[in-house]
Amino acid sequence: MFPSDLVSLLRGTPKLVALTGAGVSQESGLRTFRDSHPSPGSGQAGLWAQYKPTELASPEAFARDPKLVWDWYAWRREAVKGVRPNPGHYALVEIEKRAPQFILITQNVDNLHRFAGSQNVLELHGNIQRVRCADCYTFTETWDDDTETVPRCKECGGLLRPDVVWFGEALPRAQLEAAVEASRSCDVFFSIGTSGVVQPAASLAFAAHNRGAVVVEINAEPTPLTPKAEYVFEGKSGEILPQLVRAVWG
Ligand code: APR
């Protein structure tokens, strides 16, 4: 299944980077965003097939109706609590253990990479398990969910919000700079379970490609990156990644 030149390349000590998206968590039972058809894992189409991102995942939406946005993320947080990492997440933990230089960049806010045991994770879009004040940025571990209104910050009284990046918001600078640096200096760039349509994350693979890195795409369907990738494995990351780990690192 895996070309011998790719296997020997990975057996060297290349600098590896992997960018993951919602497709990696699909086999855990979480919905992706843009899958047009019900997926086997969640049995449902992508979230954006049912919900409008402009009404739920933007600062304007939060200003317009904070309770609606808060409840939607509370619902997603419960969905995340109800699932576990799948073999794709664990295979990436194995790669981190076996490859001397490996950085995992994720667009996912579901915390499943960390839950699986990944250490070297750059969270580009935040983490749904974290909650902070929309005004003073104070993080809080506890908040009252059973209120008619959005819980408030104990420091400044501002509204609490999930620590995720909404459409139109800047990505966390340190994470993004580290992700760009890693992508520009890697030898092999894996793009896994992402439709590759959301910037700036979608440009990282091209930055790596333009710097001569070998691009490997693992995705259930073709994406804008597919024509540029040296190796393309169309299918489920939860099946392909464990096989790759076995083929390369035995
Ligand atoms: N294995 C591999 N790929 C899969 C699997 C699977 N089991 N299931 C679905 N996919 C693929 C889909 O074919 C699709 O191309 O994963 C991709 C998921 O794409 P999106 O739903 O667009 O998710 P993502 O790329 O992570 O979205 C990027 O957009 O909505 C925002 O902030 C949100 O981080 C998210 C960003």
mmCIF file with all atom_site columns, N, CA and C in Angstrom, residues 62-96:
data_model
loop_
_atom_site.group_PDB
_atom_site.id
_atom_site.type_symbol
_atom_site.label_atom_id
_atom_site.label_alt_id
_atom_site.label_comp_id
_atom_site.label_asym_id
_atom_site.label_entity_id
_atom_site.label_seq_id
_atom_site.pdbx_PDB_ins_code
_atom_site.Cartn_x
_atom_site.Cartn_y
_atom_site.Cartn_z
_atom_site.occupancy
_atom_site.B_iso_or_equiv
_atom_site.pdbx_formal_charge
_atom_site.auth_seq_id
_atom_site.auth_comp_id
_atom_site.auth_asym_id
_atom_site.auth_atom_id
_atom_site.pdbx_PDB_model_num
ATOM 1   N N  . PHE A 1 62 ? -21.933 36.411 18.213 1.00 0.00 ? 62 PHE A N  1
ATOM 2   C CA . PHE A 1 62 ? -21.889 36.434 19.688 1.00 0.00 ? 62 PHE A CA 1
ATOM 3   C C  . PHE A 1 62 ? -22.421 37.757 20.214 1.00 0.00 ? 62 PHE A C  1
ATOM 4   N N  . ALA A 1 63 ? -22.090 38.852 19.506 1.00 0.00 ? 63 ALA A N  1
ATOM 5   C CA . ALA A 1 63 ? -22.595 40.178 19.925 1.00 0.00 ? 63 ALA A CA 1
ATOM 6   C C  . ALA A 1 63 ? -24.115 40.225 19.759 1.00 0.00 ? 63 ALA A C  1
ATOM 7   N N  . ARG A 1 64 ? -24.592 39.624 18.662 1.00 0.00 ? 64 ARG A N  1
ATOM 8   C CA . ARG A 1 64 ? -26.022 39.642 18.348 1.00 0.00 ? 64 ARG A CA 1
ATOM 9   C C  . ARG A 1 64 ? -26.819 38.775 19.345 1.00 0.00 ? 64 ARG A C  1
ATOM 10  N N  . ASP A 1 65 ? -26.358 37.561 19.579 1.00 0.00 ? 65 ASP A N  1
ATOM 11  C CA . ASP A 1 65 ? -27.107 36.637 20.437 1.00 0.00 ? 65 ASP A CA 1
ATOM 12  C C  . ASP A 1 65 ? -26.137 35.740 21.207 1.00 0.00 ? 65 ASP A C  1
ATOM 13  N N  . PRO A 1 66 ? -25.533 36.290 22.290 1.00 0.00 ? 66 PRO A N  1
ATOM 14  C CA . PRO A 1 66 ? -24.501 35.524 23.009 1.00 0.00 ? 66 PRO A CA 1
ATOM 15  C C  . PRO A 1 66 ? -25.009 34.184 23.557 1.00 0.00 ? 66 PRO A C  1
ATOM 16  N N  . LYS A 1 67 ? -26.252 34.148 23.992 1.00 0.00 ? 67 LYS A N  1
ATOM 17  C CA . LYS A 1 67 ? -26.782 32.911 24.581 1.00 0.00 ? 67 LYS A CA 1
ATOM 18  C C  . LYS A 1 67 ? -26.874 31.805 23.537 1.00 0.00 ? 67 LYS A C  1
ATOM 19  N N  . LEU A 1 68 ? -27.301 32.164 22.317 1.00 0.00 ? 68 LEU A N  1
ATOM 20  C CA . LEU A 1 68 ? -27.411 31.172 21.242 1.00 0.00 ? 68 LEU A CA 1
ATOM 21  C C  . LEU A 1 68 ? -26.040 30.568 20.960 1.00 0.00 ? 68 LEU A C  1
ATOM 22  N N  . VAL A 1 69 ? -25.038 31.453 20.845 1.00 0.00 ? 69 VAL A N  1
ATOM 23  C CA . VAL A 1 69 ? -23.679 30.984 20.556 1.00 0.00 ? 69 VAL A CA 1
ATOM 24  C C  . VAL A 1 69 ? -23.137 30.184 21.734 1.00 0.00 ? 69 VAL A C  1
ATOM 25  N N  . TRP A 1 70 ? -23.337 30.643 22.957 1.00 0.00 ? 70 TRP A N  1
ATOM 26  C CA . TRP A 1 70 ? -22.841 29.926 24.134 1.00 0.00 ? 70 TRP A CA 1
ATOM 27  C C  . TRP A 1 70 ? -23.441 28.527 24.197 1.00 0.00 ? 70 TRP A C  1
ATOM 28  N N  . ASP A 1 71 ? -24.756 28.433 23.987 1.00 0.00 ? 71 ASP A N  1
ATOM 29  C CA . ASP A 1 71 ? -25.431 27.132 24.071 1.00 0.00 ? 71 ASP A CA 1
ATOM 30  C C  . ASP A 1 71 ? -24.964 26.182 22.974 1.00 0.00 ? 71 ASP A C  1
ATOM 31  N N  . TRP A 1 72 ? -24.675 26.749 21.797 1.00 0.00 ? 72 TRP A N  1
ATOM 32  C CA . TRP A 1 72 ? -24.238 25.884 20.701 1.00 0.00 ? 72 TRP A CA 1
ATOM 33  C C  . TRP A 1 72 ? -22.876 25.262 21.010 1.00 0.00 ? 72 TRP A C  1
ATOM 34  N N  . TYR A 1 73 ? -22.003 26.055 21.598 1.00 0.00 ? 73 TYR A N  1
ATOM 35  C CA . TYR A 1 73 ? -20.688 25.510 21.972 1.00 0.00 ? 73 TYR A CA 1
ATOM 36  C C  . TYR A 1 73 ? -20.792 24.591 23.184 1.00 0.00 ? 73 TYR A C  1
ATOM 37  N N  . ALA A 1 74 ? -21.755 24.881 24.057 1.00 0.00 ? 74 ALA A N  1
ATOM 38  C CA . ALA A 1 74 ? -21.964 23.973 25.200 1.00 0.00 ? 74 ALA A CA 1
ATOM 39  C C  . ALA A 1 74 ? -22.432 22.609 24.670 1.00 0.00 ? 74 ALA A C  1
ATOM 40  N N  . TRP A 1 75 ? -23.279 22.643 23.664 1.00 0.00 ? 75 TRP A N  1
ATOM 41  C CA . TRP A 1 75 ? -23.759 21.401 23.032 1.00 0.00 ? 75 TRP A CA 1
ATOM 42  C C  . TRP A 1 75 ? -22.585 20.660 22.383 1.00 0.00 ? 75 TRP A C  1
ATOM 43  N N  . ARG A 1 76 ? -21.720 21.396 21.664 1.00 0.00 ? 76 ARG A N  1
ATOM 44  C CA . ARG A 1 76 ? -20.563 20.751 21.027 1.00 0.00 ? 76 ARG A CA 1
ATOM 45  C C  . ARG A 1 76 ? -19.594 20.216 22.087 1.00 0.00 ? 76 ARG A C  1
ATOM 46  N N  . ARG A 1 77 ? -19.459 20.955 23.192 1.00 0.00 ? 77 ARG A N  1
ATOM 47  C CA . ARG A 1 77 ? -18.551 20.503 24.261 1.00 0.00 ? 77 ARG A CA 1
ATOM 48  C C  . ARG A 1 77 ? -19.053 19.175 24.850 1.00 0.00 ? 77 ARG A C  1
ATOM 49  N N  . GLU A 1 78 ? -20.363 19.063 25.012 1.00 0.00 ? 78 GLU A N  1
ATOM 50  C CA . GLU A 1 78 ? -20.945 17.804 25.506 1.00 0.00 ? 78 GLU A CA 1
ATOM 51  C C  . GLU A 1 78 ? -20.704 16.681 24.493 1.00 0.00 ? 78 GLU A C  1
ATOM 52  N N  . ALA A 1 79 ? -20.835 16.987 23.217 1.00 0.00 ? 79 ALA A N  1
ATOM 53  C CA . ALA A 1 79 ? -20.614 15.973 22.175 1.00 0.00 ? 79 ALA A CA 1
ATOM 54  C C  . ALA A 1 79 ? -19.172 15.469 22.241 1.00 0.00 ? 79 ALA A C  1
ATOM 55  N N  . VAL A 1 80 ? -18.245 16.387 22.465 1.00 0.00 ? 80 VAL A N  1
ATOM 56  C CA . VAL A 1 80 ? -16.821 16.002 22.553 1.00 0.00 ? 80 VAL A CA 1
ATOM 57  C C  . VAL A 1 80 ? -16.578 15.131 23.784 1.00 0.00 ? 80 VAL A C  1
ATOM 58  N N  . LYS A 1 81 ? -17.237 15.494 24.895 1.00 0.00 ? 81 LYS A N  1
ATOM 59  C CA . LYS A 1 81 ? -17.069 14.702 26.137 1.00 0.00 ? 81 LYS A CA 1
ATOM 60  C C  . LYS A 1 81 ? -17.550 13.271 25.930 1.00 0.00 ? 81 LYS A C  1
ATOM 61  N N  . GLY A 1 82 ? -18.483 13.097 24.984 1.00 0.00 ? 82 GLY A N  1
ATOM 62  C CA . GLY A 1 82 ? -19.079 11.769 24.788 1.00 0.00 ? 82 GLY A CA 1
ATOM 63  C C  . GLY A 1 82 ? -18.296 10.862 23.851 1.00 0.00 ? 82 GLY A C  1
ATOM 64  N N  . VAL A 1 83 ? -17.149 11.343 23.335 1.00 0.00 ? 83 VAL A N  1
ATOM 65  C CA . VAL A 1 83 ? -16.402 10.499 22.389 1.00 0.00 ? 83 VAL A CA 1
ATOM 66  C C  . VAL A 1 83 ? -14.969 10.275 22.864 1.00 0.00 ? 83 VAL A C  1
ATOM 67  N N  . ARG A 1 84 ? -14.273 9.351  22.196 1.00 0.00 ? 84 ARG A N  1
ATOM 68  C CA . ARG A 1 84 ? -12.887 9.029  22.524 1.00 0.00 ? 84 ARG A CA 1
ATOM 69  C C  . ARG A 1 84 ? -12.022 9.110  21.269 1.00 0.00 ? 84 ARG A C  1
ATOM 70  N N  . PRO A 1 85 ? -10.716 9.295  21.450 1.00 0.00 ? 85 PRO A N  1
ATOM 71  C CA . PRO A 1 85 ? -9.834  9.299  20.280 1.00 0.00 ? 85 PRO A CA 1
ATOM 72  C C  . PRO A 1 85 ? -9.974  7.982  19.521 1.00 0.00 ? 85 PRO A C  1
ATOM 73  N N  . ASN A 1 86 ? -9.690  8.019  18.235 1.00 0.00 ? 86 ASN A N  1
ATOM 74  C CA . ASN A 1 86 ? -9.747  6.792  17.432 1.00 0.00 ? 86 ASN A CA 1
ATOM 75  C C  . ASN A 1 86 ? -8.337  6.389  17.000 1.00 0.00 ? 86 ASN A C  1
ATOM 76  N N  . PRO A 1 87 ? -8.194  5.244  16.294 1.00 0.00 ? 87 PRO A N  1
ATOM 77  C CA . PRO A 1 87 ? -6.842  4.760  15.951 1.00 0.00 ? 87 PRO A CA 1
ATOM 78  C C  . PRO A 1 87 ? -6.007  5.782  15.166 1.00 0.00 ? 87 PRO A C  1
ATOM 79  N N  . GLY A 1 88 ? -6.666  6.705  14.487 1.00 0.00 ? 88 GLY A N  1
ATOM 80  C CA . GLY A 1 88 ? -5.921  7.757  13.769 1.00 0.00 ? 88 GLY A CA 1
ATOM 81  C C  . GLY A 1 88 ? -5.199  8.676  14.737 1.00 0.00 ? 88 GLY A C  1
ATOM 82  N N  . HIS A 1 89 ? -5.879  9.061  15.813 1.00 0.00 ? 89 HIS A N  1
ATOM 83  C CA . HIS A 1 89 ? -5.249  9.903  16.843 1.00 0.00 ? 89 HIS A CA 1
ATOM 84  C C  . HIS A 1 89 ? -4.070  9.158  17.472 1.00 0.00 ? 89 HIS A C  1
ATOM 85  N N  . TYR A 1 90 ? -4.293  7.875  17.794 1.00 0.00 ? 90 TYR A N  1
ATOM 86  C CA . TYR A 1 90 ? -3.235  7.106  18.480 1.00 0.00 ? 90 TYR A CA 1
ATOM 87  C C  . TYR A 1 90 ? -2.043  6.857  17.554 1.00 0.00 ? 90 TYR A C  1
ATOM 88  N N  . ALA A 1 91 ? -2.315  6.712  16.262 1.00 0.00 ? 91 ALA A N  1
ATOM 89  C CA . ALA A 1 91 ? -1.192  6.519  15.328 1.00 0.00 ? 91 ALA A CA 1
ATOM 90  C C  . ALA A 1 91 ? -0.309  7.770  15.295 1.00 0.00 ? 91 ALA A C  1
ATOM 91  N N  . LEU A 1 92 ? -0.917  8.945  15.411 1.00 0.00 ? 92 LEU A N  1
ATOM 92  C CA . LEU A 1 92 ? -0.127  10.184 15.427 1.00 0.00 ? 92 LEU A CA 1
ATOM 93  C C  . LEU A 1 92 ? 0.691   10.292 16.718 1.00 0.00 ? 92 LEU A C  1
ATOM 94  N N  . VAL A 1 93 ? 0.180   9.724  17.801 1.00 0.00 ? 93 VAL A N  1
ATOM 95  C CA . VAL A 1 93 ? 0.962   9.664  19.052 1.00 0.00 ? 93 VAL A CA 1
ATOM 96  C C  . VAL A 1 93 ? 2.181   8.768  18.838 1.00 0.00 ? 93 VAL A C  1
ATOM 97  N N  . GLU A 1 94 ? 1.963   7.654  18.145 1.00 0.00 ? 94 GLU A N  1
ATOM 98  C CA . GLU A 1 94 ? 3.065   6.723  17.852 1.00 0.00 ? 94 GLU A CA 1
ATOM 99  C C  . GLU A 1 94 ? 4.121   7.394  16.986 1.00 0.00 ? 94 GLU A C  1
ATOM 100 N N  . ILE A 1 95 ? 3.683   8.142  15.971 1.00 0.00 ? 95 ILE A N  1
ATOM 101 C CA . ILE A 1 95 ? 4.637   8.829  15.098 1.00 0.00 ? 95 ILE A CA 1
ATOM 102 C C  . ILE A 1 95 ? 5.468   9.816  15.921 1.00 0.00 ? 95 ILE A C  1
ATOM 103 N N  . GLU A 1 96 ? 4.810   10.521 16.852 1.00 0.00 ? 96 GLU A N  1
ATOM 104 C CA . GLU A 1 96 ? 5.536   11.470 17.708 1.00 0.00 ? 96 GLU A CA 1
ATOM 105 C C  . GLU A 1 96 ? 6.626   10.759 18.520 1.00 0.00 ? 96 GLU A C  1
#
